[in-house]
mmCIF file of C-alpha atoms in Angstrom:
data_model
loop_
_atom_site.group_PDB
_atom_site.id
_atom_site.type_symbol
_atom_site.label_atom_id
_atom_site.label_comp_id
_atom_site.label_asym_id
_atom_site.label_seq_id
_atom_site.Cartn_x
_atom_site.Cartn_y
_atom_site.Cartn_z
ATOM 1 C CA MET A 80 44.229 -11.708 -3.142
ATOM 2 C CA ASP A 81 44.748 -8.251 -1.626
ATOM 3 C CA PHE A 82 41.598 -6.985 -3.387
ATOM 4 C CA ASN A 83 39.541 -9.852 -2.057
ATOM 5 C CA MET A 84 40.760 -9.227 1.477
ATOM 6 C CA LYS A 85 39.799 -5.566 1.219
ATOM 7 C CA LYS A 86 36.360 -6.493 -0.096
ATOM 8 C CA LEU A 87 35.923 -9.030 2.686
ATOM 9 C CA ALA A 88 36.894 -6.444 5.289
ATOM 10 C CA SER A 89 34.492 -3.908 3.758
ATOM 11 C CA ASP A 90 31.615 -6.405 3.700
ATOM 12 C CA ALA A 91 32.323 -7.340 7.311
ATOM 13 C CA GLY A 92 32.211 -3.684 8.313
ATOM 14 C CA ILE A 93 28.881 -3.147 6.510
ATOM 15 C CA PHE A 94 27.426 -6.286 8.100
ATOM 16 C CA PHE A 95 28.542 -5.136 11.559
ATOM 17 C CA THR A 96 27.010 -1.680 11.031
ATOM 18 C CA ARG A 97 23.699 -3.198 9.957
ATOM 19 C CA ALA A 98 23.714 -5.603 12.899
ATOM 20 C CA VAL A 99 24.301 -2.738 15.348
ATOM 21 C CA GLN A 100 21.531 -0.660 13.774
ATOM 22 C CA PHE A 101 19.097 -3.610 13.793
ATOM 23 C CA THR A 102 19.860 -4.405 17.433
ATOM 24 C CA GLU A 103 19.452 -0.807 18.557
ATOM 25 C CA GLU A 104 16.109 -0.611 16.745
ATOM 26 C CA LYS A 105 14.882 -3.725 18.527
ATOM 27 C CA PHE A 106 15.799 -2.202 21.892
ATOM 28 C CA GLY A 107 14.294 1.177 20.980
ATOM 29 C CA GLN A 108 17.640 2.957 21.046
ATOM 30 C CA ALA A 109 17.680 4.002 17.378
ATOM 31 C CA GLU A 110 15.204 5.591 15.002
ATOM 32 C CA LYS A 111 13.742 3.558 12.157
ATOM 33 C CA THR A 112 12.642 4.840 8.753
ATOM 34 C CA GLU A 113 8.970 3.889 8.323
ATOM 35 C CA LEU A 114 7.479 2.985 4.969
ATOM 36 C CA ASP A 115 4.310 4.679 3.761
ATOM 37 C CA ALA A 116 0.896 3.086 4.436
ATOM 38 C CA HIS A 117 0.346 2.039 0.811
ATOM 39 C CA PHE A 118 3.680 0.237 0.743
ATOM 40 C CA GLU A 119 2.855 -1.556 4.000
ATOM 41 C CA ASN A 120 -0.490 -2.655 2.550
ATOM 42 C CA LEU A 121 1.291 -4.058 -0.506
ATOM 43 C CA LEU A 122 3.664 -5.993 1.749
ATOM 44 C CA ALA A 123 0.785 -7.395 3.817
ATOM 45 C CA ARG A 124 -1.150 -8.445 0.700
ATOM 46 C CA ALA A 125 1.921 -10.135 -0.756
ATOM 47 C CA ASP A 126 2.563 -12.067 2.465
ATOM 48 C CA SER A 127 -1.084 -13.137 2.640
ATOM 49 C CA THR A 128 -1.030 -14.250 -0.996
ATOM 50 C CA LYS A 129 2.098 -16.316 -0.422
ATOM 51 C CA ASN A 130 0.779 -17.977 2.751
ATOM 52 C CA TRP A 131 -2.605 -18.919 1.301
ATOM 53 C CA THR A 132 -1.084 -20.074 -1.968
ATOM 54 C CA GLU A 133 1.129 -22.473 -0.028
ATOM 55 C CA LYS A 134 -1.844 -23.839 1.930
ATOM 56 C CA ILE A 135 -4.038 -24.239 -1.159
ATOM 57 C CA LEU A 136 -1.193 -25.925 -3.034
ATOM 58 C CA ARG A 137 -0.480 -28.420 -0.247
ATOM 59 C CA GLN A 138 -4.136 -29.301 0.299
ATOM 60 C CA THR A 139 -4.787 -29.709 -3.423
ATOM 61 C CA GLU A 140 -1.858 -32.103 -3.592
ATOM 62 C CA VAL A 141 -3.439 -34.058 -0.732
ATOM 63 C CA LEU A 142 -6.755 -34.098 -2.596
ATOM 64 C CA LEU A 143 -5.181 -35.411 -5.787
ATOM 65 C CA GLN A 144 -2.811 -37.841 -4.034
ATOM 66 C CA PRO A 145 -3.870 -38.774 -0.474
ATOM 67 C CA ASN A 146 -0.877 -41.130 -0.040
ATOM 68 C CA PRO A 147 1.946 -39.113 1.629
ATOM 69 C CA SER A 148 4.620 -41.589 0.529
ATOM 70 C CA ALA A 149 3.553 -41.226 -3.082
ATOM 71 C CA ARG A 150 3.642 -37.416 -2.761
ATOM 72 C CA VAL A 151 7.198 -37.533 -1.394
ATOM 73 C CA GLU A 152 8.241 -39.821 -4.224
ATOM 74 C CA GLU A 153 6.732 -37.495 -6.839
ATOM 75 C CA PHE A 154 8.457 -34.517 -5.173
ATOM 76 C CA LEU A 155 11.846 -36.222 -5.375
ATOM 77 C CA TYR A 156 11.330 -37.100 -9.039
ATOM 78 C CA GLU A 157 10.496 -33.455 -9.796
ATOM 79 C CA LYS A 158 13.566 -32.174 -7.952
ATOM 80 C CA LEU A 159 15.759 -34.630 -9.868
ATOM 81 C CA ASP A 160 14.163 -33.544 -13.173
ATOM 82 C CA ARG A 161 13.039 -37.080 -13.858
ATOM 83 C CA LYS A 162 9.710 -38.236 -15.236
ATOM 84 C CA VAL A 163 7.279 -39.421 -12.588
ATOM 85 C CA PRO A 164 6.413 -43.079 -13.254
ATOM 86 C CA SER A 165 2.823 -43.925 -14.086
ATOM 87 C CA ARG A 166 0.881 -45.019 -11.022
ATOM 88 C CA VAL A 167 -2.207 -47.261 -10.954
ATOM 89 C CA THR A 168 -5.190 -45.522 -9.359
ATOM 90 C CA ASN A 169 -7.160 -47.130 -6.562
ATOM 91 C CA GLY A 170 -10.150 -47.594 -8.850
ATOM 92 C CA GLU A 171 -8.079 -49.389 -11.468
ATOM 93 C CA LEU A 172 -6.510 -51.620 -8.808
ATOM 94 C CA LEU A 173 -9.943 -52.507 -7.459
ATOM 95 C CA ALA A 174 -11.126 -53.292 -10.982
ATOM 96 C CA GLN A 175 -8.149 -55.608 -11.451
ATOM 97 C CA TYR A 176 -8.930 -57.501 -8.236
ATOM 98 C CA MET A 177 -12.609 -57.829 -9.139
ATOM 99 C CA ALA A 178 -11.803 -59.135 -12.612
ATOM 100 C CA GLU A 179 -9.396 -61.714 -11.184
ATOM 101 C CA ALA A 180 -11.980 -62.740 -8.589
ATOM 102 C CA ALA A 181 -14.631 -63.194 -11.279
ATOM 103 C CA SER A 182 -12.258 -65.291 -13.362
ATOM 104 C CA GLU A 183 -11.498 -67.562 -10.419
ATOM 105 C CA LEU A 184 -15.001 -67.803 -8.944
ATOM 106 C CA GLY A 185 -16.702 -68.304 -12.276
ATOM 107 C CA PRO A 186 -17.428 -65.610 -14.866
ATOM 108 C CA THR A 187 -20.713 -67.283 -15.875
ATOM 109 C CA THR A 188 -22.222 -67.231 -12.372
ATOM 110 C CA PRO A 189 -24.460 -64.318 -11.325
ATOM 111 C CA TYR A 190 -21.815 -63.170 -8.835
ATOM 112 C CA GLY A 191 -19.040 -63.434 -11.414
ATOM 113 C CA LYS A 192 -21.026 -61.540 -14.042
ATOM 114 C CA THR A 193 -21.718 -58.754 -11.531
ATOM 115 C CA LEU A 194 -18.060 -58.591 -10.542
ATOM 116 C CA ILE A 195 -17.106 -58.166 -14.187
ATOM 117 C CA LYS A 196 -19.619 -55.352 -14.688
ATOM 118 C CA VAL A 197 -18.490 -53.526 -11.546
ATOM 119 C CA ALA A 198 -14.825 -54.046 -12.511
ATOM 120 C CA GLU A 199 -15.421 -52.401 -15.886
ATOM 121 C CA ALA A 200 -17.108 -49.445 -14.194
ATOM 122 C CA GLU A 201 -14.314 -49.089 -11.642
ATOM 123 C CA LYS A 202 -11.765 -49.191 -14.434
ATOM 124 C CA ARG A 203 -13.534 -46.339 -16.185
ATOM 125 C CA LEU A 204 -13.673 -44.422 -12.903
ATOM 126 C CA GLY A 205 -9.936 -44.951 -12.429
ATOM 127 C CA ALA A 206 -9.224 -43.675 -15.940
ATOM 128 C CA ALA A 207 -11.376 -40.594 -15.310
ATOM 129 C CA GLU A 208 -9.514 -39.980 -12.047
ATOM 130 C CA ARG A 209 -6.173 -40.248 -13.836
ATOM 131 C CA ASP A 210 -7.262 -37.672 -16.417
ATOM 132 C CA PHE A 211 -8.524 -35.354 -13.675
ATOM 133 C CA ILE A 212 -5.261 -35.562 -11.719
ATOM 134 C CA HIS A 213 -3.218 -34.876 -14.855
ATOM 135 C CA THR A 214 -5.374 -31.915 -15.905
ATOM 136 C CA ALA A 215 -5.496 -30.394 -12.420
ATOM 137 C CA SER A 216 -1.733 -30.721 -11.999
ATOM 138 C CA ILE A 217 -1.023 -28.873 -15.228
ATOM 139 C CA ASN A 218 -3.736 -26.205 -15.095
ATOM 140 C CA PHE A 219 -3.799 -25.494 -11.350
ATOM 141 C CA LEU A 220 -0.861 -26.844 -9.351
ATOM 142 C CA THR A 221 1.868 -25.851 -11.814
ATOM 143 C CA PRO A 222 0.944 -22.109 -11.903
ATOM 144 C CA LEU A 223 0.767 -21.969 -8.091
ATOM 145 C CA ARG A 224 4.108 -23.729 -7.781
ATOM 146 C CA ASN A 225 5.678 -21.425 -10.394
ATOM 147 C CA PHE A 226 4.574 -18.386 -8.383
ATOM 148 C CA LEU A 227 6.118 -19.697 -5.160
ATOM 149 C CA GLU A 228 9.351 -20.845 -6.779
ATOM 150 C CA GLY A 229 9.722 -17.932 -9.198
ATOM 151 C CA ASP A 230 7.943 -14.641 -8.557
ATOM 152 C CA TRP A 231 7.906 -14.959 -4.788
ATOM 153 C CA LYS A 232 11.617 -15.716 -4.570
ATOM 154 C CA THR A 233 12.320 -12.580 -6.602
ATOM 155 C CA ILE A 234 10.067 -10.506 -4.347
ATOM 156 C CA SER A 235 11.727 -11.933 -1.231
ATOM 157 C CA LYS A 236 15.188 -11.152 -2.582
ATOM 158 C CA GLU A 237 14.289 -7.538 -3.356
ATOM 159 C CA ARG A 238 12.630 -7.140 0.055
ATOM 160 C CA ARG A 239 15.773 -8.317 1.814
ATOM 161 C CA LEU A 240 17.799 -5.886 -0.275
ATOM 162 C CA LEU A 241 15.378 -3.091 0.648
ATOM 163 C CA GLN A 242 15.767 -3.979 4.309
ATOM 164 C CA ASN A 243 19.558 -3.716 4.000
ATOM 165 C CA ARG A 244 19.256 -0.357 2.238
ATOM 166 C CA ARG A 245 17.002 0.914 5.013
ATOM 167 C CA LEU A 246 19.459 -0.216 7.691
ATOM 168 C CA ASP A 247 22.270 1.554 5.823
ATOM 169 C CA LEU A 248 20.149 4.703 5.548
ATOM 170 C CA ASP A 249 19.240 4.728 9.240
ATOM 171 C CA ALA A 250 22.855 4.028 10.203
ATOM 172 C CA CYS A 251 23.944 7.051 8.143
ATOM 173 C CA LYS A 252 21.276 9.186 9.816
ATOM 174 C CA ALA A 253 22.481 8.097 13.260
ATOM 175 C CA ARG A 254 26.108 8.720 12.326
ATOM 176 C CA LEU A 255 25.283 12.213 11.002
ATOM 177 C CA LYS A 256 23.302 13.016 14.123
ATOM 178 C CA LYS A 257 26.233 12.038 16.369
ATOM 179 C CA ALA A 258 28.686 13.977 14.207
ATOM 180 C CA LYS A 259 26.580 17.129 14.393
ATOM 181 C CA ALA A 260 26.251 16.820 18.175
ATOM 182 C CA ALA A 261 30.014 16.407 18.545
ATOM 183 C CA GLU A 262 30.634 19.314 16.172
ATOM 184 C CA ALA A 263 28.324 21.578 18.166
ATOM 185 C CA LYS A 264 30.083 20.633 21.398
ATOM 186 C CA ALA A 265 33.533 21.233 19.893
ATOM 187 C CA THR A 266 32.395 24.558 18.461
ATOM 188 C CA CYS A 267 31.146 25.744 21.845
ATOM 189 C CA GLU A 268 34.442 24.827 23.482
ATOM 190 C CA GLY A 269 36.418 26.523 20.672
ATOM 191 C CA ASP A 270 34.457 29.769 20.906
ATOM 192 C CA THR A 271 35.481 30.274 24.547
ATOM 193 C CA VAL A 272 38.402 32.729 24.882
ATOM 194 C CA PRO A 273 41.144 31.038 26.884
ATOM 195 C CA ASP A 274 42.763 32.558 29.944
ATOM 196 C CA PHE A 275 46.449 32.014 29.245
ATOM 197 C CA GLN A 276 47.305 32.517 32.868
ATOM 198 C CA GLU A 277 45.107 29.573 34.004
ATOM 199 C CA THR A 278 44.612 27.509 30.867
ATOM 200 C CA ARG A 279 47.259 26.005 28.742
ATOM 201 C CA PRO A 280 47.273 27.299 25.147
ATOM 202 C CA ARG A 281 47.666 23.712 23.998
ATOM 203 C CA ASN A 282 44.091 22.870 25.086
ATOM 204 C CA TYR A 283 42.672 25.700 22.999
ATOM 205 C CA ILE A 284 44.590 24.543 19.960
ATOM 206 C CA LEU A 285 43.337 20.978 20.414
ATOM 207 C CA SER A 286 39.736 22.186 20.673
ATOM 208 C CA ALA A 287 40.046 24.140 17.421
ATOM 209 C CA SER A 288 41.569 21.134 15.713
ATOM 210 C CA ALA A 289 38.765 18.825 16.983
ATOM 211 C CA SER A 290 36.149 21.254 15.682
ATOM 212 C CA ALA A 291 37.714 21.145 12.217
ATOM 213 C CA LEU A 292 37.815 17.340 12.296
ATOM 214 C CA TRP A 293 34.145 17.144 13.234
ATOM 215 C CA ASN A 294 33.294 19.550 10.425
ATOM 216 C CA ASP A 295 34.905 17.140 7.991
ATOM 217 C CA GLU A 296 33.077 14.227 9.616
ATOM 218 C CA VAL A 297 29.737 16.029 9.215
ATOM 219 C CA ASP A 298 30.412 16.713 5.536
ATOM 220 C CA LYS A 299 31.367 13.085 4.973
ATOM 221 C CA SER A 300 28.280 11.813 6.816
ATOM 222 C CA GLU A 301 26.000 14.099 4.815
ATOM 223 C CA GLN A 302 27.484 12.785 1.564
ATOM 224 C CA GLU A 303 27.032 9.180 2.698
ATOM 225 C CA LEU A 304 23.450 9.954 3.735
ATOM 226 C CA ARG A 305 22.620 11.341 0.279
ATOM 227 C CA VAL A 306 24.021 8.242 -1.386
ATOM 228 C CA ALA A 307 22.180 5.934 1.028
ATOM 229 C CA GLN A 308 18.902 7.832 0.509
ATOM 230 C CA THR A 309 19.230 7.535 -3.270
ATOM 231 C CA GLU A 310 19.880 3.802 -3.111
ATOM 232 C CA PHE A 311 16.999 3.298 -0.694
ATOM 233 C CA ASP A 312 14.552 5.223 -2.895
ATOM 234 C CA ARG A 313 15.645 3.273 -5.984
ATOM 235 C CA GLN A 314 15.265 -0.079 -4.215
ATOM 236 C CA ALA A 315 11.894 0.934 -2.732
ATOM 237 C CA GLU A 316 10.598 1.711 -6.227
ATOM 238 C CA VAL A 317 11.800 -1.644 -7.586
ATOM 239 C CA THR A 318 10.169 -3.503 -4.687
ATOM 240 C CA ARG A 319 6.958 -1.507 -5.071
ATOM 241 C CA LEU A 320 6.632 -2.484 -8.733
ATOM 242 C CA LEU A 321 7.092 -6.154 -7.874
ATOM 243 C CA LEU A 322 4.519 -5.966 -5.087
ATOM 244 C CA GLU A 323 1.990 -4.279 -7.360
ATOM 245 C CA GLY A 324 2.438 -7.223 -9.727
ATOM 246 C CA ILE A 325 0.594 -9.377 -7.142
ATOM 247 C CA SER A 326 -2.625 -8.107 -8.746
ATOM 248 C CA SER A 327 -1.637 -9.819 -11.997
ATOM 249 C CA THR A 328 -0.851 -12.949 -9.998
ATOM 250 C CA HIS A 329 -4.384 -12.916 -8.571
ATOM 251 C CA VAL A 330 -5.845 -12.651 -12.075
ATOM 252 C CA ASN A 331 -3.744 -15.586 -13.250
ATOM 253 C CA HIS A 332 -4.678 -17.698 -10.228
ATOM 254 C CA LEU A 333 -8.342 -16.847 -10.780
ATOM 255 C CA ARG A 334 -8.163 -18.185 -14.335
ATOM 256 C CA CYS A 335 -6.424 -21.333 -13.087
ATOM 257 C CA LEU A 336 -9.086 -21.778 -10.418
ATOM 258 C CA HIS A 337 -11.826 -21.667 -13.054
ATOM 259 C CA GLU A 338 -9.989 -24.327 -15.050
ATOM 260 C CA PHE A 339 -9.646 -26.486 -11.922
ATOM 261 C CA VAL A 340 -13.383 -26.247 -11.218
ATOM 262 C CA GLU A 341 -14.147 -27.092 -14.850
ATOM 263 C CA SER A 342 -11.931 -30.175 -14.761
ATOM 264 C CA GLN A 343 -13.398 -31.254 -11.426
ATOM 265 C CA THR A 344 -16.928 -30.814 -12.774
ATOM 266 C CA THR A 345 -16.063 -32.904 -15.802
ATOM 267 C CA TYR A 346 -14.556 -35.607 -13.597
ATOM 268 C CA TYR A 347 -17.543 -35.927 -11.283
ATOM 269 C CA ALA A 348 -19.964 -35.805 -14.199
ATOM 270 C CA GLN A 349 -18.121 -38.697 -15.839
ATOM 271 C CA CYS A 350 -18.191 -40.631 -12.559
ATOM 272 C CA TYR A 351 -21.915 -40.000 -12.221
ATOM 273 C CA ARG A 352 -22.575 -41.207 -15.756
ATOM 274 C CA HIS A 353 -20.497 -44.351 -15.283
ATOM 275 C CA MET A 354 -22.205 -45.207 -11.992
ATOM 276 C CA LEU A 355 -25.656 -44.510 -13.407
ATOM 277 C CA ASP A 356 -24.949 -46.886 -16.283
ATOM 278 C CA LEU A 357 -23.689 -49.481 -13.815
ATOM 279 C CA GLN A 358 -26.748 -49.035 -11.633
ATOM 280 C CA LYS A 359 -29.019 -49.644 -14.610
ATOM 281 C CA GLN A 360 -27.099 -52.781 -15.548
ATOM 282 C CA LEU A 361 -27.203 -54.104 -11.997
ATOM 283 C CA GLY A 362 -30.860 -53.138 -11.619
ATOM 284 C CA SER A 363 -31.932 -55.083 -14.690
ATOM 285 C CA SER A 364 -29.837 -58.105 -13.735
ATOM 286 C CA GLN A 365 -31.041 -57.985 -10.120
ATOM 287 C CA GLY A 366 -34.627 -57.826 -11.291
ATOM 288 C CA ALA A 367 -34.032 -60.940 -13.393
ATOM 289 C CA ILE A 368 -32.378 -62.825 -10.524
ATOM 290 C CA PHE A 369 -34.600 -61.584 -7.679
ATOM 291 C CA PRO A 370 -37.993 -60.703 -9.190
ATOM 292 C CA GLY A 371 -40.157 -58.404 -7.096
ATOM 293 C CA THR A 372 -37.277 -56.958 -5.012
ATOM 294 C CA PHE A 373 -36.422 -53.313 -4.581
ATOM 295 C CA VAL A 374 -33.553 -51.661 -6.339
ATOM 296 C CA GLY A 375 -31.953 -49.039 -4.101
ATOM 297 C CA THR A 376 -30.001 -46.005 -5.154
ATOM 298 C CA THR A 377 -26.786 -44.467 -3.972
ATOM 299 C CA GLU A 378 -27.254 -41.144 -5.768
ATOM 300 C CA PRO A 379 -26.328 -37.934 -3.964
ATOM 301 C CA ALA A 380 -28.985 -35.928 -2.183
ATOM 302 C CA SER A 381 -28.687 -33.041 -4.661
ATOM 303 C CA PRO A 382 -28.411 -32.971 -8.451
ATOM 304 C CA PRO A 383 -24.835 -32.978 -9.783
ATOM 305 C CA LEU A 384 -23.265 -29.814 -11.089
ATOM 306 C CA SER A 385 -23.969 -28.916 -14.673
ATOM 307 C CA SER A 386 -21.071 -28.654 -17.055
ATOM 308 C CA THR A 387 -20.695 -26.760 -20.282
ATOM 309 C CA SER A 388 -18.552 -29.529 -21.708
ATOM 310 C CA PRO A 389 -20.438 -31.396 -24.458
ATOM 311 C CA THR A 390 -18.966 -34.684 -23.285
ATOM 312 C CA THR A 391 -20.449 -34.364 -19.817
ATOM 313 C CA THR A 392 -23.825 -32.706 -20.383
ATOM 314 C CA ALA A 393 -25.608 -36.005 -20.520
ATOM 315 C CA ALA A 394 -24.392 -36.914 -17.071
ATOM 316 C CA THR A 395 -25.425 -33.735 -15.267
ATOM 317 C CA MET A 396 -29.035 -34.733 -14.518
ATOM 318 C CA PRO A 397 -30.627 -38.016 -13.548
ATOM 319 C CA MET A 398 -31.590 -40.073 -16.543
ATOM 320 C CA GLU A 399 -35.268 -40.921 -16.606
ATOM 321 C CA PRO A 400 -35.936 -44.577 -17.356
ATOM 322 C CA SER A 401 -37.458 -45.182 -20.739
ATOM 323 C CA VAL A 402 -40.408 -47.352 -19.808
ATOM 324 C CA ALA A 403 -43.468 -47.800 -21.930
ATOM 325 C CA GLY A 404 -45.723 -48.708 -19.009
ATOM 326 C CA LEU A 405 -45.995 -50.337 -15.669
ATOM 327 C CA ALA A 406 -47.589 -53.604 -16.575
ATOM 328 C CA PRO A 407 -46.334 -56.173 -19.058
ATOM 329 C CA PRO A 408 -47.982 -56.582 -22.469
ATOM 330 C CA GLY A 409 -51.557 -57.683 -22.171
ATOM 331 C CA GLU A 410 -52.066 -55.950 -18.829
ATOM 332 C CA ALA A 411 -51.686 -52.314 -19.894
ATOM 333 C CA SER A 412 -55.256 -51.568 -18.909
ATOM 334 C CA LEU A 413 -54.495 -52.332 -15.237
ATOM 335 C CA CYS A 414 -55.672 -49.446 -13.032
ATOM 336 C CA LEU A 415 -53.378 -48.689 -10.136
ATOM 337 C CA GLU A 416 -56.219 -47.255 -8.081
ATOM 338 C CA GLU A 417 -57.801 -50.707 -8.054
ATOM 339 C CA VAL A 418 -54.596 -52.508 -6.984
ATOM 340 C CA ALA A 419 -54.178 -53.005 -3.257
ATOM 341 C CA PRO A 420 -50.651 -52.778 -1.796
ATOM 342 C CA PRO A 421 -49.072 -56.072 -0.770
ATOM 343 C CA ALA A 422 -49.386 -57.168 2.843
ATOM 344 C CA SER A 423 -45.597 -57.027 3.204
ATOM 345 C CA GLY A 424 -42.824 -55.434 1.160
ATOM 346 C CA THR A 425 -43.805 -51.771 1.373
ATOM 347 C CA ARG A 426 -41.054 -49.327 2.224
ATOM 348 C CA LYS A 427 -40.575 -45.639 2.846
ATOM 349 C CA ALA A 428 -38.554 -43.632 0.332
ATOM 350 C CA ARG A 429 -37.232 -40.092 0.260
ATOM 351 C CA VAL A 430 -37.549 -38.179 -3.001
ATOM 352 C CA LEU A 431 -34.202 -36.889 -4.265
ATOM 353 C CA TYR A 432 -35.389 -34.559 -7.067
ATOM 354 C CA ASP A 433 -38.595 -32.978 -8.286
ATOM 355 C CA TYR A 434 -40.370 -35.109 -10.877
ATOM 356 C CA GLU A 435 -43.247 -34.050 -13.103
ATOM 357 C CA ALA A 436 -45.667 -36.818 -14.030
ATOM 358 C CA ALA A 437 -45.780 -37.558 -17.751
ATOM 359 C CA ASP A 438 -49.362 -38.905 -17.640
ATOM 360 C CA SER A 439 -52.114 -39.839 -15.216
ATOM 361 C CA SER A 440 -50.509 -43.212 -14.421
ATOM 362 C CA GLU A 441 -47.449 -41.518 -12.862
ATOM 363 C CA LEU A 442 -47.118 -39.745 -9.514
ATOM 364 C CA ALA A 443 -45.598 -36.259 -9.383
ATOM 365 C CA LEU A 444 -42.823 -35.915 -6.825
ATOM 366 C CA LEU A 445 -41.330 -33.089 -4.763
ATOM 367 C CA ALA A 446 -37.756 -33.177 -3.473
ATOM 368 C CA ASP A 447 -37.270 -34.330 0.142
ATOM 369 C CA GLU A 448 -40.827 -35.605 0.622
ATOM 370 C CA LEU A 449 -41.467 -39.108 2.024
ATOM 371 C CA ILE A 450 -43.680 -41.585 0.176
ATOM 372 C CA THR A 451 -44.563 -45.261 0.468
ATOM 373 C CA VAL A 452 -43.328 -47.479 -2.369
ATOM 374 C CA TYR A 453 -43.685 -51.116 -3.290
ATOM 375 C CA SER A 454 -43.259 -53.379 -6.273
ATOM 376 C CA LEU A 455 -45.804 -55.500 -8.094
ATOM 377 C CA PRO A 456 -45.143 -58.798 -9.847
ATOM 378 C CA GLY A 457 -43.941 -58.316 -13.398
ATOM 379 C CA MET A 458 -43.023 -54.632 -12.934
ATOM 380 C CA ASP A 459 -40.094 -53.089 -14.717
ATOM 381 C CA PRO A 460 -37.260 -52.909 -12.124
ATOM 382 C CA ASP A 461 -36.690 -49.223 -12.958
ATOM 383 C CA TRP A 462 -40.162 -48.306 -11.670
ATOM 384 C CA LEU A 463 -42.084 -48.683 -8.407
ATOM 385 C CA VAL A 464 -45.591 -47.916 -7.244
ATOM 386 C CA GLY A 465 -45.657 -44.836 -5.020
ATOM 387 C CA GLU A 466 -48.358 -43.717 -2.603
ATOM 388 C CA ARG A 467 -48.836 -40.320 -0.979
ATOM 389 C CA GLY A 468 -52.069 -40.067 0.933
ATOM 390 C CA ASN A 469 -54.883 -41.049 -1.398
ATOM 391 C CA LYS A 470 -52.760 -40.571 -4.524
ATOM 392 C CA LYS A 471 -51.005 -43.458 -6.207
ATOM 393 C CA GLY A 472 -48.892 -43.796 -9.354
ATOM 394 C CA LYS A 473 -45.696 -44.985 -10.965
ATOM 395 C CA VAL A 474 -42.413 -43.420 -9.761
ATOM 396 C CA PRO A 475 -38.893 -43.872 -11.222
ATOM 397 C CA VAL A 476 -36.405 -45.600 -8.911
ATOM 398 C CA THR A 477 -33.579 -43.207 -9.840
ATOM 399 C CA TYR A 478 -35.452 -40.353 -8.151
ATOM 400 C CA LEU A 479 -35.740 -42.174 -4.815
ATOM 401 C CA GLU A 480 -33.607 -43.040 -1.834
ATOM 402 C CA LEU A 481 -35.044 -46.146 -0.207
ATOM 403 C CA LEU A 482 -35.077 -46.032 3.565
ATOM 404 C CA SER A 483 -34.816 -49.003 5.902
#
């Protein structure tokens, strides 16, 4: 108990000394040991890395799980070291509702059949989203979180320790400076020869004694300063090594970022493939239900990203419809140049991608140009007739965005 009380008193004294030194520095009444420029740059880079890692981590979590309540629930499960329960994605929930609606409204009706097809596509999209979230959480979020909860906490601890060592060092420097000033003053007073007729001998003796005491205080302060300088240098070296390790952290985060982009590319390529398949199914069924109508497209204005993954290569570019010809059997010799456009039913369309004509019956296309399109009776729903000036030919629907 006595030892603990002594340690508590010693710690309180050290804390008070550091508080006094810190306060005097803030008011400009004490000198502060400055770190070298390279060390300051390492500190600034570490702080910047920590701040941006936190922002990227939070926003990626929002991207993967937009629902804040669900994010809080997942956070609590992680803190309690419990497995996060499986959650149905929005796409899978929509697929469930569509399937139930088709069952109730009639699965054999055109509307019911379409609901079933869209439900299957949405279910596949939900499964792809689930895989993407799982992969991104493991390959991207986990390394960022490990850095903030592991490496950065260690760096912060050593930086606080370095700050304490610096305060101790500067306090020792201030104490030594005061001791030397007092010693010089006592020495000057002791060197004066006293006049025993006017000055009491006792004052001279006290001055000599004070000078000796200050000499001892200077020696003690110098010893404490050497110890404090050694501890500060050792702690500065430890902190420097940890800060230089931020470069390795950047390399690791770079690798994780590449994996995140790869998983995101795979996810969007799968979504594109699923929606393209659904569009083809709906296009063929719509052509059977509403002959002669246009089939629009909801494709993006630029081609999707290519992926090196063999499972997604097929979905990285628009799939050209496999059509033998424009006219049905028995009318293959129909010349488009001799066919006049219908009086009504023509529309403007914007070309999404460049398209090279396979033969003279097709019309070559350039991205972003506007053409006039229309359908003829008996045409394959994946093709339209396109006109640009005096030129006319077949154009694939998947390369167009129909305008109102």
